[in-house]
Short mmCIF file of C-alpha atoms and ligand atoms in Angstrom, two decimals:
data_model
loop_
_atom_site.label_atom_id
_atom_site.label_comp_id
_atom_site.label_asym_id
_atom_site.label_seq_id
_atom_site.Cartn_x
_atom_site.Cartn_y
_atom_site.Cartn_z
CA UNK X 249 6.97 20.60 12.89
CA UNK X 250 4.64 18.05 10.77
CA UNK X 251 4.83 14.36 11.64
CA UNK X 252 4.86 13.51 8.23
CA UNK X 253 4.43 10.31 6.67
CA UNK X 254 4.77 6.85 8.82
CA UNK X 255 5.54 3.99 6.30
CA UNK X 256 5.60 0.78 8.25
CA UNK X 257 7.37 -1.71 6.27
CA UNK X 258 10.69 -1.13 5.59
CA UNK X 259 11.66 -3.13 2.67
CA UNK X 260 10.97 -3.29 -1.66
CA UNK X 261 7.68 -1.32 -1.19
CA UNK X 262 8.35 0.69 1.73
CA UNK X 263 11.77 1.76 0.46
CA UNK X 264 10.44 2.44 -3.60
CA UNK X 265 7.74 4.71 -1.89
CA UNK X 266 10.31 6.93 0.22
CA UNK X 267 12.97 7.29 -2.64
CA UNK X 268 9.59 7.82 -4.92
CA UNK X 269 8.20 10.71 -2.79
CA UNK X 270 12.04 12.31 -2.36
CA UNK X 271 12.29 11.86 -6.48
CA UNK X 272 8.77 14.03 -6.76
CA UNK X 273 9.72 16.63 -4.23
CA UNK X 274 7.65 15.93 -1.51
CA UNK X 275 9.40 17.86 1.40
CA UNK X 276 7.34 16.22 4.69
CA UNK X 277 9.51 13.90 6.71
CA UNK X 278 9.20 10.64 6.03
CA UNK X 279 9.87 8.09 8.94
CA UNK X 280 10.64 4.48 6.76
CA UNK X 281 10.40 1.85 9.92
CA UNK X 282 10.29 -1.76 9.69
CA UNK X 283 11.10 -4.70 12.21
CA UNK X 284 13.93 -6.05 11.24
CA UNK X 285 17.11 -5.14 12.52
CA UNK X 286 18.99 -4.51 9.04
CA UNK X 287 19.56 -1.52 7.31
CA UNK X 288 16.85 -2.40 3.52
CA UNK X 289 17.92 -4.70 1.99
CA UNK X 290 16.75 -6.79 -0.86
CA UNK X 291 15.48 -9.78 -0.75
CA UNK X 292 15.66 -11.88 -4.14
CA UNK X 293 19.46 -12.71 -4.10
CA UNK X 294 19.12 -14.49 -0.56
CA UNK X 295 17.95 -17.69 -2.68
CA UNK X 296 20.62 -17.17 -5.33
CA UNK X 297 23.79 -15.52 -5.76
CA UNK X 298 23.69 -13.99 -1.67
CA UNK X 299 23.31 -17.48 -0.96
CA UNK X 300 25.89 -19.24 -3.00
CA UNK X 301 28.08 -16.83 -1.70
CA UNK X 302 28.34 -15.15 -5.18
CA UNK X 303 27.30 -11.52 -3.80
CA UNK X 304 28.65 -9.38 -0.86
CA UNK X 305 25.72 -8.43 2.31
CA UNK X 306 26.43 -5.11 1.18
CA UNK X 307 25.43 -5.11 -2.19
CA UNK X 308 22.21 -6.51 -0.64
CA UNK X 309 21.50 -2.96 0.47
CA UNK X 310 19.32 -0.55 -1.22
CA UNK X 311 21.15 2.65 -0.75
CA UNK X 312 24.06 3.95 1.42
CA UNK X 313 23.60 5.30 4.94
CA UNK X 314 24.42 8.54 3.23
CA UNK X 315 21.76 8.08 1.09
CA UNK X 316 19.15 7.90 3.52
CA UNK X 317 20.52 11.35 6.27
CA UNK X 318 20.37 13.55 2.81
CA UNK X 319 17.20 12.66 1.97
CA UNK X 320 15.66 13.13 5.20
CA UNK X 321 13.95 9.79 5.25
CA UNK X 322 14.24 8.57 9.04
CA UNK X 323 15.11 4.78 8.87
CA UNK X 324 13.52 3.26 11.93
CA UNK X 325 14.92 -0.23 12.99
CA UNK X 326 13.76 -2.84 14.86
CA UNK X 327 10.59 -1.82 15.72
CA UNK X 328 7.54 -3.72 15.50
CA UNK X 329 4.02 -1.88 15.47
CA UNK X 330 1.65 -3.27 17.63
CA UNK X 331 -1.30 -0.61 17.77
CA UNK X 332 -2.25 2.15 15.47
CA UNK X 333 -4.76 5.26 16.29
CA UNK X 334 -5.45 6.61 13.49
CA UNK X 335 -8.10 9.56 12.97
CA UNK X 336 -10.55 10.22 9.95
CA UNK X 337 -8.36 12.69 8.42
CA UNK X 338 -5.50 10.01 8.30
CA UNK X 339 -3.20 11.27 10.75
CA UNK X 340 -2.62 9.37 13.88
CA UNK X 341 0.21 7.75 16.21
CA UNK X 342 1.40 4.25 15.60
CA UNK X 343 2.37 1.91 19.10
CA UNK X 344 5.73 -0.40 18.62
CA UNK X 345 6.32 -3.48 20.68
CA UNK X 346 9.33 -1.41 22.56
CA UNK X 347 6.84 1.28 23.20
CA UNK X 348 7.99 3.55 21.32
CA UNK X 349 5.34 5.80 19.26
CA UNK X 350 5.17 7.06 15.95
CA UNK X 351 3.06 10.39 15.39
CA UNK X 352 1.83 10.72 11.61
CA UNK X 353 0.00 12.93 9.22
CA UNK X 354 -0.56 10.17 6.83
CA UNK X 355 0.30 6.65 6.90
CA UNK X 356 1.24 3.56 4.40
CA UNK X 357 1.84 0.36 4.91
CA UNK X 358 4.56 -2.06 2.92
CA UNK X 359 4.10 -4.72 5.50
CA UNK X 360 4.42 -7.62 2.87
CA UNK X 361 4.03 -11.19 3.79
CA UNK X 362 4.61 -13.73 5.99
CA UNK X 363 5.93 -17.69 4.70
CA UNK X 364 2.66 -20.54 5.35
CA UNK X 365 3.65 -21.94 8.34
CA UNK X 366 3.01 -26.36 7.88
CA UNK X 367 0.98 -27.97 10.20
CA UNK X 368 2.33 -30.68 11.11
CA UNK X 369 4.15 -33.22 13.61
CA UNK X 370 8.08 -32.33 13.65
CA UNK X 371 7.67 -28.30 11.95
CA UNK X 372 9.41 -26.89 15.10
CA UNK X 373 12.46 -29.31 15.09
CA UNK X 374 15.77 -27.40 14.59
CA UNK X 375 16.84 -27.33 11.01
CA UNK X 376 13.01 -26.89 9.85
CA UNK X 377 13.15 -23.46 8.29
CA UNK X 378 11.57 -20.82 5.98
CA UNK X 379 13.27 -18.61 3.62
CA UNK X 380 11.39 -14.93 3.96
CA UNK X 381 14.15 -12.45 5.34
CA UNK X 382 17.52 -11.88 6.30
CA UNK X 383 17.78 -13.57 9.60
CA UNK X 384 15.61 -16.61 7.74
CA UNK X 385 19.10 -16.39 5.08
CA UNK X 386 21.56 -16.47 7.52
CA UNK X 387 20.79 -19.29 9.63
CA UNK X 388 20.24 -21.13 6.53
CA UNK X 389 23.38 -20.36 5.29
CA UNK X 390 25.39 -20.71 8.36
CA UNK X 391 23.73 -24.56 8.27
CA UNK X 392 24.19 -25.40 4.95
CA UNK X 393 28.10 -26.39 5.90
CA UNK X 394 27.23 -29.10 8.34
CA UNK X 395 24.21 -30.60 5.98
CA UNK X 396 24.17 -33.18 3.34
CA UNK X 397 20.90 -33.87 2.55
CA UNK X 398 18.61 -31.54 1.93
CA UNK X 399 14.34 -31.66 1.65
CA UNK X 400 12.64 -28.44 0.20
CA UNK X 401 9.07 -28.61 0.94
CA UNK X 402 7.36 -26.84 -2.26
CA UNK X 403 8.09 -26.00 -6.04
CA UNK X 404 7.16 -22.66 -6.26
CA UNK X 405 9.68 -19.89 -6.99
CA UNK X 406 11.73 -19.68 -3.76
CA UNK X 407 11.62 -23.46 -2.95
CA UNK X 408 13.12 -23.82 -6.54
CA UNK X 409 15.54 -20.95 -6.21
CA UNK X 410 17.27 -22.16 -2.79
CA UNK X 411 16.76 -26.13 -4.46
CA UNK X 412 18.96 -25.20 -7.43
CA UNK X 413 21.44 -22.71 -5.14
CA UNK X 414 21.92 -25.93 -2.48
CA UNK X 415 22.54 -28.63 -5.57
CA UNK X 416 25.24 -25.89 -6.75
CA UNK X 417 26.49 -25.79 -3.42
CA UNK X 418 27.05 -29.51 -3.53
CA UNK X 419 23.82 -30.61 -1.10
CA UNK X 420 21.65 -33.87 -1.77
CA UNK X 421 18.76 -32.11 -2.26
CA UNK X 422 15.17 -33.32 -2.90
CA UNK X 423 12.56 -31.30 -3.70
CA UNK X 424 8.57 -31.91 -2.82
CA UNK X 425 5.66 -30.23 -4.92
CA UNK X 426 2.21 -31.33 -4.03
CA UNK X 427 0.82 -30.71 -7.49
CA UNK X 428 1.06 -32.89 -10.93
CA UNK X 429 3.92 -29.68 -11.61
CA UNK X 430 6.49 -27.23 -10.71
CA UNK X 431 5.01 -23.35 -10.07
CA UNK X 432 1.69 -24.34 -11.41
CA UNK X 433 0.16 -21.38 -10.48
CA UNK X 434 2.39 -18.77 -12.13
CA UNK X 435 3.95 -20.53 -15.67
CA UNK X 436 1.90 -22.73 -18.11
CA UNK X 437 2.73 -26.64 -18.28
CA UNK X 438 5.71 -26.35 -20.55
CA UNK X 439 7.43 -24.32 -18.29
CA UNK X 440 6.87 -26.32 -15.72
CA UNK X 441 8.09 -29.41 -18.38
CA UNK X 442 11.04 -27.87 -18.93
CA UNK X 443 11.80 -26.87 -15.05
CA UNK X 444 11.42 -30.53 -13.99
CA UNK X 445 13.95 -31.76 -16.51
CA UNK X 446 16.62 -29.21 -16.20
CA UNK X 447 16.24 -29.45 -12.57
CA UNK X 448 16.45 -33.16 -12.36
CA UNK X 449 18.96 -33.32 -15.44
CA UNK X 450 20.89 -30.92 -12.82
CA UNK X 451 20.95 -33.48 -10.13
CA UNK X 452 17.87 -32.03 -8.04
CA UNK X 453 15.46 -35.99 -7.09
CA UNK X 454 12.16 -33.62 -7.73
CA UNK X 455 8.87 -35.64 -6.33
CA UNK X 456 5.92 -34.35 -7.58
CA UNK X 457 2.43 -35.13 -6.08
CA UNK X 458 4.32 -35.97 -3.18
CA UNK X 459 2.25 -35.34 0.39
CA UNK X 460 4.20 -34.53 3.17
CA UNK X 461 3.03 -36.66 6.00
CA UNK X 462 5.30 -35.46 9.13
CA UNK X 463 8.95 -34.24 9.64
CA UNK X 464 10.58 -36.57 10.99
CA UNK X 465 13.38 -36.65 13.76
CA UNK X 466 17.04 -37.94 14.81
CA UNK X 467 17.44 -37.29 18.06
CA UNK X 468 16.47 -33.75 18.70
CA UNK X 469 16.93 -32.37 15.64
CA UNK X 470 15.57 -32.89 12.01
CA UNK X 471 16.64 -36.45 10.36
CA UNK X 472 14.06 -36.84 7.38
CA UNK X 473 10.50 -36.05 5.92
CA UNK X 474 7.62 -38.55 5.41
CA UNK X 475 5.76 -38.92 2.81
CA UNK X 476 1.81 -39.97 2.49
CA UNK X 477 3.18 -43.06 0.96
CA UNK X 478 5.40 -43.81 4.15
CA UNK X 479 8.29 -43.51 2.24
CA UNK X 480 10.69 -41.40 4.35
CA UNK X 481 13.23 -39.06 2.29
CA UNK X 482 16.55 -38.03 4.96
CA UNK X 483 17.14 -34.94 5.75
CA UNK X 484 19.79 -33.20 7.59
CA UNK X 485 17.65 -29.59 7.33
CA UNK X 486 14.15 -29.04 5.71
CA UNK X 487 13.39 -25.93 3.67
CA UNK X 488 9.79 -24.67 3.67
CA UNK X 489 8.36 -22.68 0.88
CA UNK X 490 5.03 -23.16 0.58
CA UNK X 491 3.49 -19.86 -0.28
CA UNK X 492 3.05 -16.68 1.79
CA UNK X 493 -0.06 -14.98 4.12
CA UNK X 494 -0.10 -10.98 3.33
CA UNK X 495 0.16 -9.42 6.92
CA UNK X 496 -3.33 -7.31 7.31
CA UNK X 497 -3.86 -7.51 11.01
CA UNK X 498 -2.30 -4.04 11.45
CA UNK X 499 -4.67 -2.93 8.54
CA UNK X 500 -7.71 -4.62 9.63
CA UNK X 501 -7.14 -3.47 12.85
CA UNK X 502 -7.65 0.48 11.85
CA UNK X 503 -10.64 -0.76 9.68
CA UNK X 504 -9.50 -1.14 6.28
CA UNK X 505 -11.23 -3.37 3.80
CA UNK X 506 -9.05 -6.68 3.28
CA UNK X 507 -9.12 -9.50 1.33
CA UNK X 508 -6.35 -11.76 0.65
CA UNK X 509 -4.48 -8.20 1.28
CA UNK X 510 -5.39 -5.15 1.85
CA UNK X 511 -8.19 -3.40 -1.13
CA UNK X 512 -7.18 -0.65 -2.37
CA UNK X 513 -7.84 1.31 -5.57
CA UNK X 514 -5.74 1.92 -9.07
CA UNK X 515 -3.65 4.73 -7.03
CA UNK X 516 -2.87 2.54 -4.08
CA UNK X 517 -5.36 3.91 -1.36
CA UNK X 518 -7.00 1.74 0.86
CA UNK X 519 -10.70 1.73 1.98
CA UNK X 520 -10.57 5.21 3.78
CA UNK X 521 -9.31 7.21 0.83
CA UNK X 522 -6.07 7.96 2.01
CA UNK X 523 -3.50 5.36 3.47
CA UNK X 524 -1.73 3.51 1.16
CA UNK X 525 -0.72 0.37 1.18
CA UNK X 526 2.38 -1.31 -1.46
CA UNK X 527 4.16 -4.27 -2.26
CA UNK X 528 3.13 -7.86 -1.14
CA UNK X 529 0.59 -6.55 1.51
CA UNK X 530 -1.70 -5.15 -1.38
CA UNK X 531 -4.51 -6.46 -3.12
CA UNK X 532 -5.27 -4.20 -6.26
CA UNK X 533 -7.27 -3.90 -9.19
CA UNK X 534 -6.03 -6.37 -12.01
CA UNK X 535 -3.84 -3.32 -13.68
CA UNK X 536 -2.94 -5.23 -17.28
CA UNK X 537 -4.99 -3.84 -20.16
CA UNK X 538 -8.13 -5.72 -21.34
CA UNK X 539 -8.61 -8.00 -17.83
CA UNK X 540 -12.01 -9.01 -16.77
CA UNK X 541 -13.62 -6.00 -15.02
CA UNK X 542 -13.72 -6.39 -11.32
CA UNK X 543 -10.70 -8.52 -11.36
CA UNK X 544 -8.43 -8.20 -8.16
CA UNK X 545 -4.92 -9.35 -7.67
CA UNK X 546 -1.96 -9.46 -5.03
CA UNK X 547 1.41 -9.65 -6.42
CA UNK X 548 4.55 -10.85 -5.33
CA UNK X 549 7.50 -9.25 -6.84
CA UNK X 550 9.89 -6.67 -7.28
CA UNK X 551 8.23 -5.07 -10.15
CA UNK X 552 4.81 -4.64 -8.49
CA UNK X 553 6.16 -3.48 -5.35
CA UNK X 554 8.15 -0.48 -7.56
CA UNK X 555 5.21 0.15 -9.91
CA UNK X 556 2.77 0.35 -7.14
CA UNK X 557 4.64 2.70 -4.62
CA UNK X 558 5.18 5.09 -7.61
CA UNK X 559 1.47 5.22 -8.33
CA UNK X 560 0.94 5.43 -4.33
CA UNK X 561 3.73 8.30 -4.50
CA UNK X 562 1.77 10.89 -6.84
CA UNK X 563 -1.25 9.77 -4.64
CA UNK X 564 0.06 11.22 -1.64
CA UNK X 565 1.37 14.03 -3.59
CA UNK X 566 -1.97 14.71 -4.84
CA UNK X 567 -1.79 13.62 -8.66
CA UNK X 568 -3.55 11.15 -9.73
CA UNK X 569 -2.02 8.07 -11.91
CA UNK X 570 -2.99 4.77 -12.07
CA UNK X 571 -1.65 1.69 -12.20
CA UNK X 572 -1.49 0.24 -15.42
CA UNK X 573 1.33 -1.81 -15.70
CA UNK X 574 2.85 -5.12 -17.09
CA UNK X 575 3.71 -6.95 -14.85
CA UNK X 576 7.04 -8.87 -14.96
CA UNK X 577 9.29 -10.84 -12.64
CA UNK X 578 12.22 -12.69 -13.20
CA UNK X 579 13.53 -15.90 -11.12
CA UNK X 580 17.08 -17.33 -11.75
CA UNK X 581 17.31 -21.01 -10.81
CA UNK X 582 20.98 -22.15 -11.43
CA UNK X 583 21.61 -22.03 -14.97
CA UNK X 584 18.24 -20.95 -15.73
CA UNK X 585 17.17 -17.18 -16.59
CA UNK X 586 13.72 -16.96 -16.21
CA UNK X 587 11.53 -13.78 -16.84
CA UNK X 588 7.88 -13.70 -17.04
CA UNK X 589 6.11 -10.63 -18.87
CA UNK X 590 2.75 -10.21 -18.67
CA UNK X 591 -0.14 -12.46 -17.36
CA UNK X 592 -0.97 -15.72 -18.85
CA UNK X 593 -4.65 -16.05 -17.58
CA UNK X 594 -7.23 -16.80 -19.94
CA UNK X 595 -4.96 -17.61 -22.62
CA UNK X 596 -6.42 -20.47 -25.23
CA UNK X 597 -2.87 -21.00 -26.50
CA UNK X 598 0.40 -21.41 -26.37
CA UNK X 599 3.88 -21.52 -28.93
CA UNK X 600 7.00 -22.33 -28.14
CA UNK X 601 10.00 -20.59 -30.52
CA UNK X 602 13.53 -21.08 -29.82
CA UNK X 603 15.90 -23.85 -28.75
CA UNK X 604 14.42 -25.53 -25.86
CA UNK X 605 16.83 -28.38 -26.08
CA UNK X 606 19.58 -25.77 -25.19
CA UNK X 607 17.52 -23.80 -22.91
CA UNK X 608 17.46 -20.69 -24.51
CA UNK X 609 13.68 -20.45 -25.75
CA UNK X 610 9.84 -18.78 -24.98
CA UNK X 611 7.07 -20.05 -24.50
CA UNK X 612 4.53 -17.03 -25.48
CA UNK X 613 0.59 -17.43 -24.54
CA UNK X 614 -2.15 -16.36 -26.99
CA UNK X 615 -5.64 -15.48 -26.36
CA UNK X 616 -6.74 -15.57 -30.13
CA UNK X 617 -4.27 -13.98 -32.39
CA UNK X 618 -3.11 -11.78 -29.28
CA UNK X 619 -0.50 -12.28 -26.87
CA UNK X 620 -0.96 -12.23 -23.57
CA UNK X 621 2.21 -12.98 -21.92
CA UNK X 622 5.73 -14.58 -22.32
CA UNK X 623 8.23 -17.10 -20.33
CA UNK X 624 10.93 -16.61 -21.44
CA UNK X 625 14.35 -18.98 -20.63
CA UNK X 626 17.64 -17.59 -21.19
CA UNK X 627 16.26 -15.36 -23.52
CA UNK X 628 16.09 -11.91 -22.60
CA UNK X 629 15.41 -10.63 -26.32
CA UNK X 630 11.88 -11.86 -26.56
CA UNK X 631 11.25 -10.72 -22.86
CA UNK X 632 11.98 -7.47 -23.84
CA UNK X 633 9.95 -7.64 -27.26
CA UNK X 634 7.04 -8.97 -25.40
CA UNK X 635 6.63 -6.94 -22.27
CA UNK X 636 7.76 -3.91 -24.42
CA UNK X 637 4.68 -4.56 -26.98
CA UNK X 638 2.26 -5.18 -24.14
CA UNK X 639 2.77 -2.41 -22.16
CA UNK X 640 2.46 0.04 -25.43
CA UNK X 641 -0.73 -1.67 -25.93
CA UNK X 642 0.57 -3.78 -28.83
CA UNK X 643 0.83 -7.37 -30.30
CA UNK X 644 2.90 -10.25 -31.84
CA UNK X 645 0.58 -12.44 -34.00
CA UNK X 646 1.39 -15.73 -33.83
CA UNK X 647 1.99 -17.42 -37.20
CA UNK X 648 4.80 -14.24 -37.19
CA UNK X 649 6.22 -15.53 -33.90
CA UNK X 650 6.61 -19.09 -34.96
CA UNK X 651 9.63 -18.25 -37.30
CA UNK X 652 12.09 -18.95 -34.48
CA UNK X 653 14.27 -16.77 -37.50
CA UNK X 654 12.38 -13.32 -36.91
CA UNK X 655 13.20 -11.40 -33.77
CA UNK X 656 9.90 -10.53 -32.23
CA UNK X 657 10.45 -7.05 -31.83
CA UNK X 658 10.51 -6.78 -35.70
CA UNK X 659 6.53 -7.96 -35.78
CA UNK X 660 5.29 -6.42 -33.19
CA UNK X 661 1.61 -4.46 -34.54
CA UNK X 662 -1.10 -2.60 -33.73
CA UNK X 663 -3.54 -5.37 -32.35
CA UNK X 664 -6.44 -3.83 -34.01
CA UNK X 665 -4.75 -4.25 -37.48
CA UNK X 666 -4.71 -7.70 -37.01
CA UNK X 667 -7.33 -10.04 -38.61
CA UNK X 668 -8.95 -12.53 -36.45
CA UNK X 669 -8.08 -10.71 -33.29
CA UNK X 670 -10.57 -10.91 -30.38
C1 FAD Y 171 14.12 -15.34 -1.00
C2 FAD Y 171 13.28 -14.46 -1.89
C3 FAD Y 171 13.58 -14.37 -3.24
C4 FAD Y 171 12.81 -13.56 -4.08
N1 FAD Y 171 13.14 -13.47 -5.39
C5 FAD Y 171 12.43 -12.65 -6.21
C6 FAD Y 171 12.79 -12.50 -7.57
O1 FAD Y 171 13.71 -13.14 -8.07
N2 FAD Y 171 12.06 -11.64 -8.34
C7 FAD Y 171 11.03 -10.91 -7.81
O2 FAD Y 171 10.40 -10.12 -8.53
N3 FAD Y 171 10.66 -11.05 -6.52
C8 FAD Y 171 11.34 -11.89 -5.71
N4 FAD Y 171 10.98 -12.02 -4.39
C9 FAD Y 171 9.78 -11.31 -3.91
C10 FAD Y 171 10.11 -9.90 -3.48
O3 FAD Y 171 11.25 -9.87 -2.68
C11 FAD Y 171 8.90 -9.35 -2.74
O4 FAD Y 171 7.85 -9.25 -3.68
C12 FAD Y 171 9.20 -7.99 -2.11
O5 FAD Y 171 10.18 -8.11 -1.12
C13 FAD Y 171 7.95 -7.40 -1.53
O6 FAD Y 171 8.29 -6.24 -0.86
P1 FAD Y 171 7.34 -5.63 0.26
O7 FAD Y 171 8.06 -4.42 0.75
O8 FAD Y 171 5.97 -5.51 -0.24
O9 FAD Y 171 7.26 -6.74 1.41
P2 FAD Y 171 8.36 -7.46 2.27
O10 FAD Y 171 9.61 -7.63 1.49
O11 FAD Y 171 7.68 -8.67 2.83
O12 FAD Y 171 8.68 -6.46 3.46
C14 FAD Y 171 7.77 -6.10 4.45
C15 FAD Y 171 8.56 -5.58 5.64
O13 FAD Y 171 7.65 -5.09 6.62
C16 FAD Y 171 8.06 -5.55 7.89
N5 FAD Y 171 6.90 -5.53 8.79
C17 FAD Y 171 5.78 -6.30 8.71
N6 FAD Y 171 4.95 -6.01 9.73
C18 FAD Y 171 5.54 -5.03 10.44
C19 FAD Y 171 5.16 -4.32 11.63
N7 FAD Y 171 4.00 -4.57 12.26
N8 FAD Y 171 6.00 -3.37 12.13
C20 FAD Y 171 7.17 -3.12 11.49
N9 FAD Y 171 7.59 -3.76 10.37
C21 FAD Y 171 6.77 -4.70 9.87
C22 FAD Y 171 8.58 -6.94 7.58
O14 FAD Y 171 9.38 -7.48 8.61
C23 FAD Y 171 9.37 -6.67 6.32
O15 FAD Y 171 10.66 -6.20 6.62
C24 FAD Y 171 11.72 -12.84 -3.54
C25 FAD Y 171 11.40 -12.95 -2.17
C26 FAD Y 171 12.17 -13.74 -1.36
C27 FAD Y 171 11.82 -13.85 0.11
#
């Protein structure tokens, strides 16, 4: 009998490419393994509702046990590949930690990404920890009952998430960005304007520019972090969430090309034309319409990690069809909706329609008379109108947009009709 395909990772990625290849009829086994020992399970709500204790651990799950045996896919727990041998035709036999090996015709790799680790005196203190998996979720949660104060370490999306989830769930909580602004790196500046005041409005103390000079004990466990300034802020448990490393070494160790994740092309194969890699662990070409050529991205969401195992799906099933996606994502932070559509880079401006006082309002970003991208808060209408005209190629000119009055689906155009457009 074939070996099949060996996809090592067995989460958003790993999981959409499985259930992707089933969908298209491929009829080869399909062994999904990953390290953890949990049946898949997604990962977004363990910052929100999982957290606040809103949602079930089953509904965390992606599909039944029953699911999986008529399918055929082979769910592999808790086992962690070492080694891989892999030969030039693809195939190969992957080593676990247990010893255990894997024989495969063809392999792919939804190994995602790991949390930064900080560097510095106190880290390893119980009650220091990082917010990645399940295990990561459940000791936090099992804490959070016998803590007061709490110090997350980082504004970005997660630190924000489990920040707004531990003020709901009554915690002190104070919350440390390094830069001049919350998520600087994925929503413009009034975004991050309105995050800080809702979130501070909400109770959160949010420091920005703040340096984080040690962790701090009392006794032998966490009491506090310090700041550059020598101010210390108490702490009964420290969350870290200060970015993630995409996991190549298994990658780089069979000789694929990697850089900031592992290269591969618009249909999701790597540097030897024909293992895939998906999801977190993969660095692709920029797939939004009109970006710079050459451009090269790694995403982090749920979206991407769907989007690109489909594309890596017909791959393997020998069709050809490229990614060329919106992106999107969506965060929910307490009371605030979030969803992003689109990319903002190189955008030369931005407008703001709706009621931001309220919180239910977009800020969309222009690049000329041609929009780029949308954040959109509380307002799933204008999400939809926005990532709906993008990914069909089309556009909402501005001086339209600004009528808070007109629903943005009702102007979207043909960009090239447009007068002024770049
Ligand atoms: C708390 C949290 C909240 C999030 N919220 C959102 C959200 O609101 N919206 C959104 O779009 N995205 C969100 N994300 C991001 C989203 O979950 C990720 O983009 C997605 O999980 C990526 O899937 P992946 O399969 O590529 O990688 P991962 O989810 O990182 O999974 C990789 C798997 O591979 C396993 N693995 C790695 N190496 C090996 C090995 N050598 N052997 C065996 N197994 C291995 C890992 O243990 C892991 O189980 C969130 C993430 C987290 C952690």
């Amino acid at each position: 009998m074939a070996d099949g395909l060996l996809i090592i990772g067995s989460s958003q990625a790993g999981v959409s490419l499985a259930t992707s290849l089933r969908a298209l009829g491929y009829d080869d086994p399909i062994t999904l393994l990953g390290d953890e020992n949990h049946r898949p399970y997604q990962r977004p709500a363990l910052s929100k509702e999982w957290l606040q204790g809103e949602i079930t651990n089953e509904s965390l799950m992606f599909r039944t046990h029953d699911y999986w045996v008529e399918h055929r896919i082979d769910v592999v727990k808790n086992e962690r590949i070492i080694r891989i041998e892999k030969r030039d035709d693809g195939s190969g036999v992957a080593h676990s930690l247990s010893g255990a090996r894997f024989a495969f015709d063809r392999l792919a790799l939804g190994v995602g990404a790991r949390p930064r680790r900080l560097l510095l005196d106190g880290v390893d203190l119980p009650g220091v920890l990082y917010l990645r998996n399940a295990d990561d979720a459940l000791e936090l949660k099992a804490r959070v009952p016998d803590v007061r104060d709490v110090v997350v370490i980082g504004g970005g999306f997660i630190g924000i998430e489990a920040a707004a989830s531990l003020n709901r769930m009554g915690r002190r909580v104070t919350l440390l960005e390094a830069a001049t602004r919350l998520v600087p790196r994925a929503v413009g500046e009034e975004t991050s304007a309105y995050l800080l005041d809702h979130h501070r409005a909400a109770g959160i103390d949010v420091v920005l520019e703040a340096g984080v000079r040690r962790i701090v004990p009392r006794g032998d466990r966490v009491g506090g972090v310090e700041l550059s300034d020598g101010r210390v802020v108490a702490a009964d448990l420290v969350l870290v969430g200060v970015g993630v490393i995409p996991n190549t070494e298994l990658a780089e160790s069979i000789g694929l090309v990697c850089d900031n994740g592992v290269r591969v092309d618009e249909c999701a194969l790597a540097s030897d034309g024909v293992t895939v890699a998906v999801g977190d662990c993969a660095n692709l070409p920029n797939p939004v319409p009109g970006a710079p050529q050459g451009d090269r991205v790694r995403f982090e969401s749920v979206n991407n990690a769907i989007e690109q195992a489909k594309v890596a799906a017909y791959a393997i099933t020998g069709r050809r069809e490229e990614y060329a996606r919106i992106p999107w994502f969506w965060s929910n932070q307490g009371d605030v909706k979030l969803q992003i559509a689109g990319l903002s880079t190189g955008h030369d401006r931005t407008l703001v329609r709706g009621d931001a006082e309220r919180g239910k309002h977009s800020v969309l970003y222009y690049r000329g008379d041609r929009v780029l991208a949308a954040d959109c808060i509380n307002h799933p209408l204008d999400f939809m109108a926005v990532r709906n005209a993008l990914s069909k190629g089309l556009s909402i000119p501005y001086d339209a947009a600004a009528d808070p009055s007109v629903s943005l689906k009702s102007v979207t155009v043909d960009p090239t009709a447009l007068v002024g457009a770049d």
